[in-house]
Structures are given as C-alpha cells and as structure tokens.
Amino acid sequence: IKPHVLKSFKYFIEFISVISLFCIFKLVGLKNASNLGSILGKSIGPLFRSKQITKQNIKTALGEIDKKEENIVKGCQSKVWLTYKKSEDKLFFSGDSNTAITKGLLSLLIRIFSGKSCKEILDTKLFFIGDIGLNRFIGTQRSNGLESMENKFRIIALSNK
C-alpha cells in the first residue's frame, strides 16, 4: 500500500473520530463533555499527534506575525494579533494568540478568510458556528472574542476594497 493512501486513511479515521466525538459531546451536555474531552485528550490524544507536529501545524496555520500593539484585535480577552498582506486583489492573513483555544479559533478564521478577495470576505457568512453550537462549547467570553476577530477580518476587507 502506498504511503499517501495510508496517510489519507489515517486522516479519514481521525475525521470520523472527531465528528463522532462532537455528536457525543452534544448529547452528554457541556459539563460532561468538558470532563469527557479532558479524559479522552489525555488518554488517546498523543496517539493522533505529537506535540512537535501540533506546534508546527499551528505555526504553519497562523504564519509569522509581528506582535506590535497596532496588530492587536480589540474585544478579545486573550491577546490576539492579526496582520495581512494583499496580493493580486486577495488578502492573506497571519495571526497569533497567547492562549491555545483562541489560537485554534483564530487559525480557523484564517483558514476561512485567507486567500479570498475583499468582496468574498464580506460576503462570507459563518453559519456553521451557530449550526454546530460552537458558542455553547467555548463560552460567552470566547464567543465575544470570536465575533471581534471575525469583525476585524471584515474591517480589513472593507479598508482594502
């Protein structure tokens, strides 16, 4: 069997596992899901990713960032830095945060908005956040921070239109 087939199979199994866990977490409720997630993360998490690979993936997803005061996203409890470059009428974002969960949320937004035109960014509706109930899992403060980050992407798109 070719290595790329095995790698694809591994990612497929990881994807199915994550989707299954989201469904289970939704069924058991927020408090129990948090406890279950902690237990599962400690026991089977290392099987999926090493810390070195995880850190490298985060660095790749977020890009290099200049942590100046002017790059801070206002409205987030954690420190969040966001920069961008414009190339061929498309915006490419880089960012970072001082907390792991916020880094993950930021990398998700960067993945969604980076490489898109200003019009595409402004027209993008993040309906999945409500559909999967993400706000319930991350809490009010992080939900507000997520909204502030999303608004910053749109402000940047408006200023470059």
JSON list of C-alpha atoms in Angstrom, two decimals:
[
{"chain": "A", "resi": 1, "resn": "ILE", "atom": "CA", "xyz": [0.00, 0.00, 0.00]},
{"chain": "A", "resi": 2, "resn": "LYS", "atom": "CA", "xyz": [1.33, 3.42, -0.94]},
{"chain": "A", "resi": 3, "resn": "PRO", "atom": "CA", "xyz": [2.23, 5.86, 1.90]},
{"chain": "A", "resi": 4, "resn": "HIS", "atom": "CA", "xyz": [-0.16, 8.57, 0.70]},
{"chain": "A", "resi": 5, "resn": "VAL", "atom": "CA", "xyz": [-3.06, 6.09, 0.79]},
{"chain": "A", "resi": 6, "resn": "LEU", "atom": "CA", "xyz": [-2.23, 5.16, 4.39]},
{"chain": "A", "resi": 7, "resn": "LYS", "atom": "CA", "xyz": [-1.95, 8.84, 5.33]},
{"chain": "A", "resi": 8, "resn": "SER", "atom": "CA", "xyz": [-5.31, 9.59, 3.72]},
{"chain": "A", "resi": 9, "resn": "PHE", "atom": "CA", "xyz": [-6.86, 6.65, 5.55]},
{"chain": "A", "resi": 10, "resn": "LYS", "atom": "CA", "xyz": [-5.41, 7.87, 8.87]},
{"chain": "A", "resi": 11, "resn": "TYR", "atom": "CA", "xyz": [-6.84, 11.37, 8.31]},
{"chain": "A", "resi": 12, "resn": "PHE", "atom": "CA", "xyz": [-10.21, 9.88, 7.37]},
{"chain": "A", "resi": 13, "resn": "ILE", "atom": "CA", "xyz": [-10.28, 7.86, 10.62]},
{"chain": "A", "resi": 14, "resn": "GLU", "atom": "CA", "xyz": [-9.31, 10.99, 12.59]},
{"chain": "A", "resi": 15, "resn": "PHE", "atom": "CA", "xyz": [-12.07, 12.95, 10.85]},
{"chain": "A", "resi": 16, "resn": "ILE", "atom": "CA", "xyz": [-14.70, 10.30, 11.64]},
{"chain": "A", "resi": 17, "resn": "SER", "atom": "CA", "xyz": [-13.46, 10.20, 15.26]},
{"chain": "A", "resi": 18, "resn": "VAL", "atom": "CA", "xyz": [-13.75, 13.96, 15.66]},
{"chain": "A", "resi": 19, "resn": "ILE", "atom": "CA", "xyz": [-17.24, 14.08, 14.13]},
{"chain": "A", "resi": 20, "resn": "SER", "atom": "CA", "xyz": [-18.31, 11.19, 16.40]},
{"chain": "A", "resi": 21, "resn": "LEU", "atom": "CA", "xyz": [-16.92, 12.99, 19.45]},
{"chain": "A", "resi": 22, "resn": "PHE", "atom": "CA", "xyz": [-18.76, 16.21, 18.53]},
{"chain": "A", "resi": 23, "resn": "CYS", "atom": "CA", "xyz": [-22.02, 14.23, 18.36]},
{"chain": "A", "resi": 24, "resn": "ILE", "atom": "CA", "xyz": [-21.32, 12.53, 21.70]},
{"chain": "A", "resi": 25, "resn": "PHE", "atom": "CA", "xyz": [-20.38, 15.85, 23.32]},
{"chain": "A", "resi": 26, "resn": "LYS", "atom": "CA", "xyz": [-23.58, 17.42, 22.07]},
{"chain": "A", "resi": 27, "resn": "LEU", "atom": "CA", "xyz": [-25.63, 14.57, 23.56]},
{"chain": "A", "resi": 28, "resn": "VAL", "atom": "CA", "xyz": [-23.98, 14.50, 27.00]},
{"chain": "A", "resi": 29, "resn": "GLY", "atom": "CA", "xyz": [-24.10, 18.24, 27.64]},
{"chain": "A", "resi": 30, "resn": "LEU", "atom": "CA", "xyz": [-21.48, 20.92, 28.22]},
{"chain": "A", "resi": 31, "resn": "LYS", "atom": "CA", "xyz": [-20.23, 19.96, 31.70]},
{"chain": "A", "resi": 32, "resn": "ASN", "atom": "CA", "xyz": [-19.94, 16.24, 30.98]},
{"chain": "A", "resi": 33, "resn": "ALA", "atom": "CA", "xyz": [-18.49, 16.94, 27.53]},
{"chain": "A", "resi": 34, "resn": "SER", "atom": "CA", "xyz": [-15.74, 19.04, 29.09]},
{"chain": "A", "resi": 35, "resn": "ASN", "atom": "CA", "xyz": [-14.83, 16.26, 31.52]},
{"chain": "A", "resi": 36, "resn": "LEU", "atom": "CA", "xyz": [-15.01, 13.58, 28.82]},
{"chain": "A", "resi": 37, "resn": "GLY", "atom": "CA", "xyz": [-12.93, 15.69, 26.44]},
{"chain": "A", "resi": 38, "resn": "SER", "atom": "CA", "xyz": [-10.24, 16.13, 29.08]},
{"chain": "A", "resi": 39, "resn": "ILE", "atom": "CA", "xyz": [-10.07, 12.39, 29.73]},
{"chain": "A", "resi": 40, "resn": "LEU", "atom": "CA", "xyz": [-10.01, 11.50, 26.03]},
{"chain": "A", "resi": 41, "resn": "GLY", "atom": "CA", "xyz": [-7.43, 14.17, 25.26]},
{"chain": "A", "resi": 42, "resn": "LYS", "atom": "CA", "xyz": [-5.05, 12.85, 27.88]},
{"chain": "A", "resi": 43, "resn": "SER", "atom": "CA", "xyz": [-5.52, 9.18, 27.00]},
{"chain": "A", "resi": 44, "resn": "ILE", "atom": "CA", "xyz": [-5.79, 9.00, 23.20]},
{"chain": "A", "resi": 45, "resn": "GLY", "atom": "CA", "xyz": [-4.65, 12.45, 22.11]},
{"chain": "A", "resi": 46, "resn": "PRO", "atom": "CA", "xyz": [-0.97, 11.52, 21.89]},
{"chain": "A", "resi": 47, "resn": "LEU", "atom": "CA", "xyz": [-1.85, 8.69, 19.52]},
{"chain": "A", "resi": 48, "resn": "PHE", "atom": "CA", "xyz": [-3.03, 11.18, 16.91]},
{"chain": "A", "resi": 49, "resn": "ARG", "atom": "CA", "xyz": [-0.45, 13.95, 17.14]},
{"chain": "A", "resi": 50, "resn": "SER", "atom": "CA", "xyz": [2.85, 14.59, 18.82]},
{"chain": "A", "resi": 51, "resn": "LYS", "atom": "CA", "xyz": [3.36, 17.98, 20.47]},
{"chain": "A", "resi": 52, "resn": "GLN", "atom": "CA", "xyz": [6.06, 18.85, 17.96]},
{"chain": "A", "resi": 53, "resn": "ILE", "atom": "CA", "xyz": [3.78, 18.17, 14.98]},
{"chain": "A", "resi": 54, "resn": "THR", "atom": "CA", "xyz": [0.96, 20.10, 16.66]},
{"chain": "A", "resi": 55, "resn": "LYS", "atom": "CA", "xyz": [3.17, 23.14, 17.28]},
{"chain": "A", "resi": 56, "resn": "GLN", "atom": "CA", "xyz": [4.45, 23.03, 13.69]},
{"chain": "A", "resi": 57, "resn": "ASN", "atom": "CA", "xyz": [0.89, 22.80, 12.32]},
{"chain": "A", "resi": 58, "resn": "ILE", "atom": "CA", "xyz": [-0.19, 25.78, 14.42]},
{"chain": "A", "resi": 59, "resn": "LYS", "atom": "CA", "xyz": [2.81, 27.79, 13.22]},
{"chain": "A", "resi": 60, "resn": "THR", "atom": "CA", "xyz": [2.01, 26.85, 9.61]},
{"chain": "A", "resi": 61, "resn": "ALA", "atom": "CA", "xyz": [-1.68, 27.71, 10.01]},
{"chain": "A", "resi": 62, "resn": "LEU", "atom": "CA", "xyz": [-1.09, 31.02, 11.75]},
{"chain": "A", "resi": 63, "resn": "GLY", "atom": "CA", "xyz": [2.02, 32.19, 9.89]},
{"chain": "A", "resi": 64, "resn": "GLU", "atom": "CA", "xyz": [4.68, 34.54, 11.18]},
{"chain": "A", "resi": 65, "resn": "ILE", "atom": "CA", "xyz": [3.32, 37.57, 12.99]},
{"chain": "A", "resi": 66, "resn": "ASP", "atom": "CA", "xyz": [4.69, 40.86, 14.21]},
{"chain": "A", "resi": 67, "resn": "LYS", "atom": "CA", "xyz": [3.34, 41.24, 17.74]},
{"chain": "A", "resi": 68, "resn": "LYS", "atom": "CA", "xyz": [3.02, 45.02, 17.74]},
{"chain": "A", "resi": 69, "resn": "GLU", "atom": "CA", "xyz": [0.34, 46.88, 19.65]},
{"chain": "A", "resi": 70, "resn": "GLU", "atom": "CA", "xyz": [-1.22, 48.05, 16.37]},
{"chain": "A", "resi": 71, "resn": "ASN", "atom": "CA", "xyz": [-1.85, 44.43, 15.31]},
{"chain": "A", "resi": 72, "resn": "ILE", "atom": "CA", "xyz": [-3.88, 43.53, 18.42]},
{"chain": "A", "resi": 73, "resn": "VAL", "atom": "CA", "xyz": [-7.53, 42.63, 17.85]},
{"chain": "A", "resi": 74, "resn": "LYS", "atom": "CA", "xyz": [-9.64, 44.68, 20.24]},
{"chain": "A", "resi": 75, "resn": "GLY", "atom": "CA", "xyz": [-12.52, 43.00, 22.07]},
{"chain": "A", "resi": 76, "resn": "CYS", "atom": "CA", "xyz": [-10.75, 39.74, 22.91]},
{"chain": "A", "resi": 77, "resn": "GLN", "atom": "CA", "xyz": [-9.98, 38.77, 26.48]},
{"chain": "A", "resi": 78, "resn": "SER", "atom": "CA", "xyz": [-6.82, 36.99, 25.27]},
{"chain": "A", "resi": 79, "resn": "LYS", "atom": "CA", "xyz": [-4.17, 38.83, 23.31]},
{"chain": "A", "resi": 80, "resn": "VAL", "atom": "CA", "xyz": [-4.77, 38.28, 19.60]},
{"chain": "A", "resi": 81, "resn": "TRP", "atom": "CA", "xyz": [-2.55, 39.67, 16.86]},
{"chain": "A", "resi": 82, "resn": "LEU", "atom": "CA", "xyz": [-3.66, 39.77, 13.22]},
{"chain": "A", "resi": 83, "resn": "THR", "atom": "CA", "xyz": [-1.78, 41.02, 10.17]},
{"chain": "A", "resi": 84, "resn": "TYR", "atom": "CA", "xyz": [-2.39, 40.68, 6.46]},
{"chain": "A", "resi": 85, "resn": "LYS", "atom": "CA", "xyz": [-0.79, 41.08, 3.07]},
{"chain": "A", "resi": 86, "resn": "LYS", "atom": "CA", "xyz": [-2.56, 41.89, -0.15]},
{"chain": "A", "resi": 87, "resn": "SER", "atom": "CA", "xyz": [-1.56, 40.12, -3.35]},
{"chain": "A", "resi": 88, "resn": "GLU", "atom": "CA", "xyz": [-3.46, 40.13, -6.64]},
{"chain": "A", "resi": 89, "resn": "ASP", "atom": "CA", "xyz": [-6.61, 41.54, -5.02]},
{"chain": "A", "resi": 90, "resn": "LYS", "atom": "CA", "xyz": [-6.64, 38.81, -2.40]},
{"chain": "A", "resi": 91, "resn": "LEU", "atom": "CA", "xyz": [-5.89, 39.13, 1.31]},
{"chain": "A", "resi": 92, "resn": "PHE", "atom": "CA", "xyz": [-3.58, 36.70, 3.12]},
{"chain": "A", "resi": 93, "resn": "PHE", "atom": "CA", "xyz": [-3.73, 36.70, 6.91]},
{"chain": "A", "resi": 94, "resn": "SER", "atom": "CA", "xyz": [-1.35, 35.74, 9.69]},
{"chain": "A", "resi": 95, "resn": "GLY", "atom": "CA", "xyz": [-2.09, 35.77, 13.38]},
{"chain": "A", "resi": 96, "resn": "ASP", "atom": "CA", "xyz": [-1.27, 34.56, 16.85]},
{"chain": "A", "resi": 97, "resn": "SER", "atom": "CA", "xyz": [-2.69, 34.48, 20.35]},
{"chain": "A", "resi": 98, "resn": "ASN", "atom": "CA", "xyz": [-1.35, 33.93, 23.84]},
{"chain": "A", "resi": 99, "resn": "THR", "atom": "CA", "xyz": [-3.89, 31.15, 24.60]},
{"chain": "A", "resi": 100, "resn": "ALA", "atom": "CA", "xyz": [-4.32, 27.78, 22.92]},
{"chain": "A", "resi": 101, "resn": "ILE", "atom": "CA", "xyz": [-8.10, 27.80, 22.39]},
{"chain": "A", "resi": 102, "resn": "THR", "atom": "CA", "xyz": [-8.06, 31.30, 20.96]},
{"chain": "A", "resi": 103, "resn": "LYS", "atom": "CA", "xyz": [-5.16, 30.28, 18.68]},
{"chain": "A", "resi": 104, "resn": "GLY", "atom": "CA", "xyz": [-7.32, 27.45, 17.38]},
{"chain": "A", "resi": 105, "resn": "LEU", "atom": "CA", "xyz": [-10.30, 29.74, 16.76]},
{"chain": "A", "resi": 106, "resn": "LEU", "atom": "CA", "xyz": [-8.04, 32.28, 15.03]},
{"chain": "A", "resi": 107, "resn": "SER", "atom": "CA", "xyz": [-6.46, 29.61, 12.82]},
{"chain": "A", "resi": 108, "resn": "LEU", "atom": "CA", "xyz": [-9.97, 28.50, 11.82]},
{"chain": "A", "resi": 109, "resn": "LEU", "atom": "CA", "xyz": [-10.86, 32.06, 10.76]},
{"chain": "A", "resi": 110, "resn": "ILE", "atom": "CA", "xyz": [-7.54, 32.49, 8.95]},
{"chain": "A", "resi": 111, "resn": "ARG", "atom": "CA", "xyz": [-8.22, 29.27, 7.07]},
{"chain": "A", "resi": 112, "resn": "ILE", "atom": "CA", "xyz": [-11.66, 30.56, 6.05]},
{"chain": "A", "resi": 113, "resn": "PHE", "atom": "CA", "xyz": [-10.75, 34.12, 5.07]},
{"chain": "A", "resi": 114, "resn": "SER", "atom": "CA", "xyz": [-7.15, 33.93, 3.81]},
{"chain": "A", "resi": 115, "resn": "GLY", "atom": "CA", "xyz": [-6.67, 33.92, 0.05]},
{"chain": "A", "resi": 116, "resn": "LYS", "atom": "CA", "xyz": [-10.05, 35.50, -0.63]},
{"chain": "A", "resi": 117, "resn": "SER", "atom": "CA", "xyz": [-10.93, 38.82, -2.22]},
{"chain": "A", "resi": 118, "resn": "CYS", "atom": "CA", "xyz": [-12.38, 41.63, -0.12]},
{"chain": "A", "resi": 119, "resn": "LYS", "atom": "CA", "xyz": [-15.82, 41.00, -1.62]},
{"chain": "A", "resi": 120, "resn": "GLU", "atom": "CA", "xyz": [-15.62, 37.28, -0.83]},
{"chain": "A", "resi": 121, "resn": "ILE", "atom": "CA", "xyz": [-14.64, 38.03, 2.77]},
{"chain": "A", "resi": 122, "resn": "LEU", "atom": "CA", "xyz": [-17.51, 40.47, 3.18]},
{"chain": "A", "resi": 123, "resn": "ASP", "atom": "CA", "xyz": [-19.98, 38.03, 1.60]},
{"chain": "A", "resi": 124, "resn": "THR", "atom": "CA", "xyz": [-18.87, 35.04, 3.70]},
{"chain": "A", "resi": 125, "resn": "LYS", "atom": "CA", "xyz": [-21.41, 34.03, 6.34]},
{"chain": "A", "resi": 126, "resn": "LEU", "atom": "CA", "xyz": [-20.10, 31.86, 9.16]},
{"chain": "A", "resi": 127, "resn": "PHE", "atom": "CA", "xyz": [-23.36, 29.96, 9.65]},
{"chain": "A", "resi": 128, "resn": "PHE", "atom": "CA", "xyz": [-21.59, 26.82, 10.87]},
{"chain": "A", "resi": 129, "resn": "ILE", "atom": "CA", "xyz": [-20.70, 28.44, 14.21]},
{"chain": "A", "resi": 130, "resn": "GLY", "atom": "CA", "xyz": [-24.35, 28.52, 15.23]},
{"chain": "A", "resi": 131, "resn": "ASP", "atom": "CA", "xyz": [-25.22, 25.27, 13.47]},
{"chain": "A", "resi": 132, "resn": "ILE", "atom": "CA", "xyz": [-22.71, 23.17, 15.43]},
{"chain": "A", "resi": 133, "resn": "GLY", "atom": "CA", "xyz": [-23.29, 25.05, 18.68]},
{"chain": "A", "resi": 134, "resn": "LEU", "atom": "CA", "xyz": [-19.68, 26.18, 18.96]},
{"chain": "A", "resi": 135, "resn": "ASN", "atom": "CA", "xyz": [-20.62, 29.21, 21.07]},
{"chain": "A", "resi": 136, "resn": "ARG", "atom": "CA", "xyz": [-22.04, 26.94, 23.78]},
{"chain": "A", "resi": 137, "resn": "PHE", "atom": "CA", "xyz": [-18.80, 24.98, 23.98]},
{"chain": "A", "resi": 138, "resn": "ILE", "atom": "CA", "xyz": [-16.39, 27.91, 24.06]},
{"chain": "A", "resi": 139, "resn": "GLY", "atom": "CA", "xyz": [-18.35, 30.13, 26.45]},
{"chain": "A", "resi": 140, "resn": "THR", "atom": "CA", "xyz": [-19.55, 33.73, 26.35]},
{"chain": "A", "resi": 141, "resn": "GLN", "atom": "CA", "xyz": [-16.18, 35.49, 26.60]},
{"chain": "A", "resi": 142, "resn": "ARG", "atom": "CA", "xyz": [-14.57, 33.44, 23.82]},
{"chain": "A", "resi": 143, "resn": "SER", "atom": "CA", "xyz": [-17.72, 33.80, 21.70]},
{"chain": "A", "resi": 144, "resn": "ASN", "atom": "CA", "xyz": [-17.43, 37.57, 22.03]},
{"chain": "A", "resi": 145, "resn": "GLY", "atom": "CA", "xyz": [-13.73, 37.32, 21.16]},
{"chain": "A", "resi": 146, "resn": "LEU", "atom": "CA", "xyz": [-14.54, 35.14, 18.14]},
{"chain": "A", "resi": 147, "resn": "GLU", "atom": "CA", "xyz": [-17.02, 37.77, 16.98]},
{"chain": "A", "resi": 148, "resn": "SER", "atom": "CA", "xyz": [-14.39, 40.50, 17.47]},
{"chain": "A", "resi": 149, "resn": "MET", "atom": "CA", "xyz": [-11.89, 38.50, 15.40]},
{"chain": "A", "resi": 150, "resn": "GLU", "atom": "CA", "xyz": [-14.46, 37.94, 12.64]},
{"chain": "A", "resi": 151, "resn": "ASN", "atom": "CA", "xyz": [-15.27, 41.66, 12.64]},
{"chain": "A", "resi": 152, "resn": "LYS", "atom": "CA", "xyz": [-11.56, 42.52, 12.34]},
{"chain": "A", "resi": 153, "resn": "PHE", "atom": "CA", "xyz": [-11.28, 40.39, 9.19]},
{"chain": "A", "resi": 154, "resn": "ARG", "atom": "CA", "xyz": [-14.28, 42.25, 7.74]},
{"chain": "A", "resi": 155, "resn": "ILE", "atom": "CA", "xyz": [-12.88, 45.67, 8.74]},
{"chain": "A", "resi": 156, "resn": "ILE", "atom": "CA", "xyz": [-9.61, 44.83, 6.99]},
{"chain": "A", "resi": 157, "resn": "ALA", "atom": "CA", "xyz": [-11.55, 43.72, 3.90]},
{"chain": "A", "resi": 158, "resn": "LEU", "atom": "CA", "xyz": [-13.60, 46.95, 3.93]},
{"chain": "A", "resi": 159, "resn": "SER", "atom": "CA", "xyz": [-10.48, 49.10, 4.24]},
{"chain": "A", "resi": 160, "resn": "ASN", "atom": "CA", "xyz": [-8.88, 47.36, 1.26]},
{"chain": "A", "resi": 161, "resn": "LYS", "atom": "CA", "xyz": [-11.93, 47.31, -1.02]}
]
